[in-house]
XYZ file of C-alpha atoms in Angstrom:
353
model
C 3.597 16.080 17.625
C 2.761 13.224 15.415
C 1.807 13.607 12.038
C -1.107 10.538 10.960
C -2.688 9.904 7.677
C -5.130 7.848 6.738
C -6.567 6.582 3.097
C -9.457 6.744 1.348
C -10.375 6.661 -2.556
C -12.383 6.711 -5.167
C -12.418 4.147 -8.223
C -13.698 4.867 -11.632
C -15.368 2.384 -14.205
C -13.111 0.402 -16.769
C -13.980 -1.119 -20.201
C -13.414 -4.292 -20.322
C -12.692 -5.345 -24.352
C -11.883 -9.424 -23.758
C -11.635 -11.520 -21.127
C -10.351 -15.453 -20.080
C -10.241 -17.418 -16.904
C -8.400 -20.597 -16.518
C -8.160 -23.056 -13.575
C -5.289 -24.091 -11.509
C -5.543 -27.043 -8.776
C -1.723 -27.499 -8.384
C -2.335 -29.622 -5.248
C -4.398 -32.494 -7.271
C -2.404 -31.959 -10.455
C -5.514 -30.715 -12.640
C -4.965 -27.549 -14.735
C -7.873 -26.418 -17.451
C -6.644 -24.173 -19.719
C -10.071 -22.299 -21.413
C -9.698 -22.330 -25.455
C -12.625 -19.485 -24.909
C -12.790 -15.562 -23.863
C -15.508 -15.357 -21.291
C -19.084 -13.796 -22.221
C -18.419 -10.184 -21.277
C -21.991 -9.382 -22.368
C -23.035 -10.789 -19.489
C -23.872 -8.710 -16.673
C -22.636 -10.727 -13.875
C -19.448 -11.787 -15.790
C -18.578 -8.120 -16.737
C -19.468 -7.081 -13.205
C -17.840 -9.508 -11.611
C -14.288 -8.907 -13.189
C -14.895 -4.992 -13.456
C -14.885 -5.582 -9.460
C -11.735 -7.718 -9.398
C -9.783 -5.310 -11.602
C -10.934 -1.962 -10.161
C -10.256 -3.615 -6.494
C -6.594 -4.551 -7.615
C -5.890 -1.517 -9.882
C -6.766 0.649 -6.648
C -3.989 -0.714 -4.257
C -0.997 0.800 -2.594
C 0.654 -2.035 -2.997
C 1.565 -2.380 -6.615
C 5.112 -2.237 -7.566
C 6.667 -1.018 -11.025
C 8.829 -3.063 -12.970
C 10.080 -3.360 -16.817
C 9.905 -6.420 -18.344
C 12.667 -8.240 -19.483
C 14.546 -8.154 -22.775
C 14.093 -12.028 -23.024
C 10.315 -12.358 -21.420
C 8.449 -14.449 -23.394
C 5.240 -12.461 -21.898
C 6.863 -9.632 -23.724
C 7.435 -11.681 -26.864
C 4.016 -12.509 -27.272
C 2.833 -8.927 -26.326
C 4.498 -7.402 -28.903
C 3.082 -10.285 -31.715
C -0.147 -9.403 -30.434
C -0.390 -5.868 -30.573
C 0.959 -6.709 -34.752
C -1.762 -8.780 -34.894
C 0.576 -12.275 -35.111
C -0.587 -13.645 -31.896
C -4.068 -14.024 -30.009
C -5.116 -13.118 -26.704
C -5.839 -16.674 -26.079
C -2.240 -17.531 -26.540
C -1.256 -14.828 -23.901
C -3.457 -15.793 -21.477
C -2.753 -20.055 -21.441
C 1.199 -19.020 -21.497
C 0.427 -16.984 -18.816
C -1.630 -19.513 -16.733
C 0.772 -22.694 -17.821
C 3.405 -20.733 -16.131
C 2.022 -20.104 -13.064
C 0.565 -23.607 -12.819
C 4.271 -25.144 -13.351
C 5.342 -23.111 -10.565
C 2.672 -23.550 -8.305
C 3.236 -27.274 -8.836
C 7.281 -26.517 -7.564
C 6.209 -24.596 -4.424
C 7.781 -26.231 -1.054
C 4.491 -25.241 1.142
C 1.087 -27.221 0.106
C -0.410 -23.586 1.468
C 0.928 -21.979 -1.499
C -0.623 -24.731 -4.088
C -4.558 -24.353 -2.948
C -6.666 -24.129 -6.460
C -6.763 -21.119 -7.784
C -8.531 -19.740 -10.843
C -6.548 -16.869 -13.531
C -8.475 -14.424 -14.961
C -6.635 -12.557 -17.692
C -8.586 -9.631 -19.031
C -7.723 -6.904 -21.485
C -9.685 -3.264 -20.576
C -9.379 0.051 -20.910
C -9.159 2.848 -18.379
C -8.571 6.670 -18.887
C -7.294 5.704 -22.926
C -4.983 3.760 -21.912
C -5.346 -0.470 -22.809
C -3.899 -2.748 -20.137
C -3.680 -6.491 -19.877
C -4.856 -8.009 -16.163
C -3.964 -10.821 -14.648
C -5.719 -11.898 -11.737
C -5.039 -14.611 -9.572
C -7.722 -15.859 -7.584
C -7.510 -17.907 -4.782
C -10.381 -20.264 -4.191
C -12.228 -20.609 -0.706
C -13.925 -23.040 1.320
C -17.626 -21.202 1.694
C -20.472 -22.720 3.534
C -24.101 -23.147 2.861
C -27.417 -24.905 3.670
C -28.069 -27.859 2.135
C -31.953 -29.336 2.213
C -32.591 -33.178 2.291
C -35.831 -34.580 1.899
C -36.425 -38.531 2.506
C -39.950 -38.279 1.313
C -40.969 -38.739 5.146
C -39.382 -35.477 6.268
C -36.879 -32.824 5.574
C -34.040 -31.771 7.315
C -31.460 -28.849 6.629
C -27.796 -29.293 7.140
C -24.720 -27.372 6.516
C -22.638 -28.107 3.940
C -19.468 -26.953 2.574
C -18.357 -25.862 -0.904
C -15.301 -26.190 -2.164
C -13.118 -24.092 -4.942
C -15.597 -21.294 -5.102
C -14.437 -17.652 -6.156
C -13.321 -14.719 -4.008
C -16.244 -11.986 -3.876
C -16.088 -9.394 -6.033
C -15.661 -7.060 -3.031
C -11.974 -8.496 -2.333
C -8.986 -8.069 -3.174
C -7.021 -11.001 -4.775
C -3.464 -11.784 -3.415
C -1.893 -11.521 -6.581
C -1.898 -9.427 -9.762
C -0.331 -7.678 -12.573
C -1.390 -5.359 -14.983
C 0.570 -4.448 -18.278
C 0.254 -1.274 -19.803
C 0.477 -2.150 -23.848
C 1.583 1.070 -25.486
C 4.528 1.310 -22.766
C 5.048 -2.033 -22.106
C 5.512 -1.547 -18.350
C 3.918 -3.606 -15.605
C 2.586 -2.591 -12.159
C 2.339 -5.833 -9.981
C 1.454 -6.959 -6.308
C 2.981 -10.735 -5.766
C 4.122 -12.553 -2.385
C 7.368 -14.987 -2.068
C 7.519 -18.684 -2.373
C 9.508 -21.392 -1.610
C 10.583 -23.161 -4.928
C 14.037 -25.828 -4.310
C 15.047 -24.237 -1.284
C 15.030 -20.392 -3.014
C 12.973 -17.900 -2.388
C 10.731 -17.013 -5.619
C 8.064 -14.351 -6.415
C 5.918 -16.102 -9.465
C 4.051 -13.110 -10.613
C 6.955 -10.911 -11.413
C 10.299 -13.198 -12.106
C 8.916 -16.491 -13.203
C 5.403 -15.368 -15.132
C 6.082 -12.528 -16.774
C 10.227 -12.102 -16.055
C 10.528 -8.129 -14.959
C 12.204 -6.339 -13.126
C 11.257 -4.226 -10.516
C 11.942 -0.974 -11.003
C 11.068 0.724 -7.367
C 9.422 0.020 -4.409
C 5.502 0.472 -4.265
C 3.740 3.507 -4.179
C 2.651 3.378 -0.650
C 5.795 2.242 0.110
C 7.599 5.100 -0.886
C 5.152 7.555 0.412
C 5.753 5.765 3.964
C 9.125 6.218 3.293
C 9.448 10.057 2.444
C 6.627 10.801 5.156
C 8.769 8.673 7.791
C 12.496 10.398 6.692
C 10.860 13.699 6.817
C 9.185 13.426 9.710
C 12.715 11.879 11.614
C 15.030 14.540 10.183
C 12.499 17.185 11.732
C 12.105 15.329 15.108
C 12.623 17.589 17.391
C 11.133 20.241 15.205
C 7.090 19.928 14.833
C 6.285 22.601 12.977
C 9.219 21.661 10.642
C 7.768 18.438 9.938
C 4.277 20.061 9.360
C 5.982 22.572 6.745
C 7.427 19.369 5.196
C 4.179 17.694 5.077
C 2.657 20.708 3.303
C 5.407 21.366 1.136
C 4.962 17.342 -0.326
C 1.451 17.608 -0.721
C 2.213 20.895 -2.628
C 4.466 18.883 -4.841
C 2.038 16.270 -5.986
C -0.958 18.083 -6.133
C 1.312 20.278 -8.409
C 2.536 17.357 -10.341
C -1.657 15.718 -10.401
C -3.193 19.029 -11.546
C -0.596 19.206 -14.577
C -1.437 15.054 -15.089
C 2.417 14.311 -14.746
C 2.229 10.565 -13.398
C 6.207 10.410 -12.994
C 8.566 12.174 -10.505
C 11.697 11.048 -9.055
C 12.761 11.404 -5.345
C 15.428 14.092 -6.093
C 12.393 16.160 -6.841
C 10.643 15.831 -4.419
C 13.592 16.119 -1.645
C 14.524 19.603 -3.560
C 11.051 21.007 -2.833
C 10.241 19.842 0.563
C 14.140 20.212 2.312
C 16.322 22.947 2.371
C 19.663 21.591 3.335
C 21.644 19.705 0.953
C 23.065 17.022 3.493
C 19.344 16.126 4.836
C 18.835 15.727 1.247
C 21.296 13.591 0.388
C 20.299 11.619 3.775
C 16.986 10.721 2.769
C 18.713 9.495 -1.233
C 21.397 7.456 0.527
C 18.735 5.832 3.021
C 16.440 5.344 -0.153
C 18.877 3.534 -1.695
C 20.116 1.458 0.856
C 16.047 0.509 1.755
C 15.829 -0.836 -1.875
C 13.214 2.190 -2.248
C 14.625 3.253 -5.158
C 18.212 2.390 -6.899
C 18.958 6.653 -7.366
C 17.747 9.257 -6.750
C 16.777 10.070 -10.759
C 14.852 6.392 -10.800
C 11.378 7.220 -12.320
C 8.567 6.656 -9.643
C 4.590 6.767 -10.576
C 1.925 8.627 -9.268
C -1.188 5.905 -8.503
C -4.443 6.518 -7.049
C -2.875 6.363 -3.793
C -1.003 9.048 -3.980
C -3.693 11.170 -5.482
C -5.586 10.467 -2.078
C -3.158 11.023 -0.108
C -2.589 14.500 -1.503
C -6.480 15.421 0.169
C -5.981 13.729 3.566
C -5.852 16.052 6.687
C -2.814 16.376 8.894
C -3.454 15.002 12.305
C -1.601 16.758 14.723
C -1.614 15.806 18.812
C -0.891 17.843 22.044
C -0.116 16.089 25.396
C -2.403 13.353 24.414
C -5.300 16.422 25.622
C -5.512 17.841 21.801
C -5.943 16.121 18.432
C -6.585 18.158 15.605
C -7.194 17.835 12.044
C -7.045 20.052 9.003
C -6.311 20.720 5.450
C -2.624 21.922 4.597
C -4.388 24.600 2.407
C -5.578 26.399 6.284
C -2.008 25.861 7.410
C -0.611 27.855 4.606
C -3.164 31.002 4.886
C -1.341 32.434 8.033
C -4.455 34.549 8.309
C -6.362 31.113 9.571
C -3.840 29.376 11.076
C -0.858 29.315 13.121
C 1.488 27.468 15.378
C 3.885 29.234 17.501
C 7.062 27.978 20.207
C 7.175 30.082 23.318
C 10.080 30.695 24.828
C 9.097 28.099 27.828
C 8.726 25.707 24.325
C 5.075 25.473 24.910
C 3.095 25.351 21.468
C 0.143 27.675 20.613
C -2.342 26.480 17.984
C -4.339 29.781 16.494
C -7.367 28.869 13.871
C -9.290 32.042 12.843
C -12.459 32.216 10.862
C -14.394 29.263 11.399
C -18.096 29.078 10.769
C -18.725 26.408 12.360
C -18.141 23.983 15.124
C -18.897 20.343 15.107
C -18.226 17.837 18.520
C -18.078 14.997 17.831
């Protein structure tokens, strides 16, 4: 039996309030740091960084970290929210930063131009700073020259252009204000022979606190799945019982939860519990089992997937973990030759497809 999940979700609209883009060409040794917000009024401006942000505030990959106690990031935060400091101020620090480093980077991959967009919005109350770091492309077009006797069309190329609003840019890092925490997606570089993540230690100096949320749902659907190995519908309870948990957790709008909880309500025995901690831990999941971990969009998602079970290769079947738990519906049974019998009752309809 294997157990299969895929992901799908929906995004909501943000507000954004102000907004700044500066550019980085590391490579030539050209930074331009904007003294002015962007025109948000604009519809193509507002749409275009509404895009970015939702895109990047969607992923599975954004880690959760603390800033810290020294960050100058931080610092200027907390100025700004007493009204001692501009956004203007947060934004160039935060570009300057990541241009210096950019500039120290081993690998001329790693120091293409790049444009930052900080921006602050607002989604679901809550005000959050973004930082976006957007990698520019080499894009192609048509290019039409006339000599006066005739015309011809070529194909030129375009350098330092924007990623489309439909993508996802490789780095980013958004700060809640009120809490002061940060959830961030970064990649490594090579900076004097170290390895060094920009974004998160040398931009805006926190700590990660956990591993990402997809991350750690991989994580408890993989331990779950190999302490119940050579028991299917074990692992299928198990599945059930963790979607149980966070729906539980969504529907009463708690966004925090910590592994221990979640072991305690999807596996009975103490020692597989303590298993799944101690392999956690040694993963870099999570540093305990008490560490606070945050429910994203992702996992909200993942809480309405179906669970994809397959026979022999000759059966695949999908369904909700709410039919698995009316025993009325549905049922798997062992034999005693450990043949498996798959009982759904009540349909109303059939669909091949």
């Amino acid at each position: 039996v294997v157990l299969i999940l895929k992901n799908e979700r929906k995004i909501k609209m943000v507000n954004i309030t102000k907004a700044i883009i500066h550019i980085l060409n590391p490579e030539q040794g050209i930074t331009i740091q904007s003294r002015n917000e962007l025109d948000i009024t604009s519809g193509t401006t507002y749409q275009y960084v509404n895009s970015l942000i939702e895109k990047a505030f969607n992923i599975s990959q954004l880690k959760f970290g603390n800033f810290a106690s020294n960050s100058t990031v931080l610092s200027l935060i907390r100025q700004y929210k007493n009204n001692e400091s501009e956004f203007g101020e947060i934004s160039r620090t935060i570009s300057e930063r990541m241009y210096e480093s950019l500039s120290a980077t081993e690998k001329s991959k790693d120091r293409i131009p790049s444009d930052v967009i900080v921006a602050e919005f607002i989604k679901d109350e809550v005000k959050y700073i973004a930082i976006l770091k957007c990698e520019n492309k080499v894009e192609y077009l048509h290019k039409v020259i006339n000599s006066g006797e005739e015309v011809t069309v070529e194909i030129a190329d375009i350098n330092s252009i924007l990623p489309p609003k439909t993508k996802v840019v490789t780095e980013c890092a958004f700060i809640d204000l009120e809490k002061e925490e940060v959830f961030y997606k970064d990649k490594k570089y090579q900076i004097d022979g170290e390895t060094a993540y920009i974004m998160s230690d040398i931009v805006l100096e926190c700590i990660c606190e956990t591993a990402s949320d997809k991350e750690v749902s991989s994580y408890i659907t993989k331990a779950l799945n190999k302490i119940y190995s050579d028991e299917p519908i074990q692992q299928i309870e198990s599945a059930v019982k963790y979607k149980d948990f966070m729906i539980d957790n969504i529907n009463k709008k708690n966004t925090k939860y910590t592994l221990n909880e979640v072991i305690e309500n999807t596996i009975q025995a103490p020692s597989d519990r303590q298993v799944i901690i101690d392999n956690a831990v040694k993963k870099g999941i999570v540093g305990d089992g008490e560490d606070t971990l945050s429910i994203s969009n992702y996992s909200t998602k993942k809480t309405n997937e179906k669970i994809r079970v397959i026979g022999d290769d000759v059966v695949d079947i999908k369904f909700d973990a709410e039919l698995y738990k009316n025993s009325d519906r549905m049922s798997i049974s062992v034999a005693d030759d450990g043949t498996y019998t798959v009982t759904v009752k009540g349909l109303n309809s059939l669909t091949v497809k």
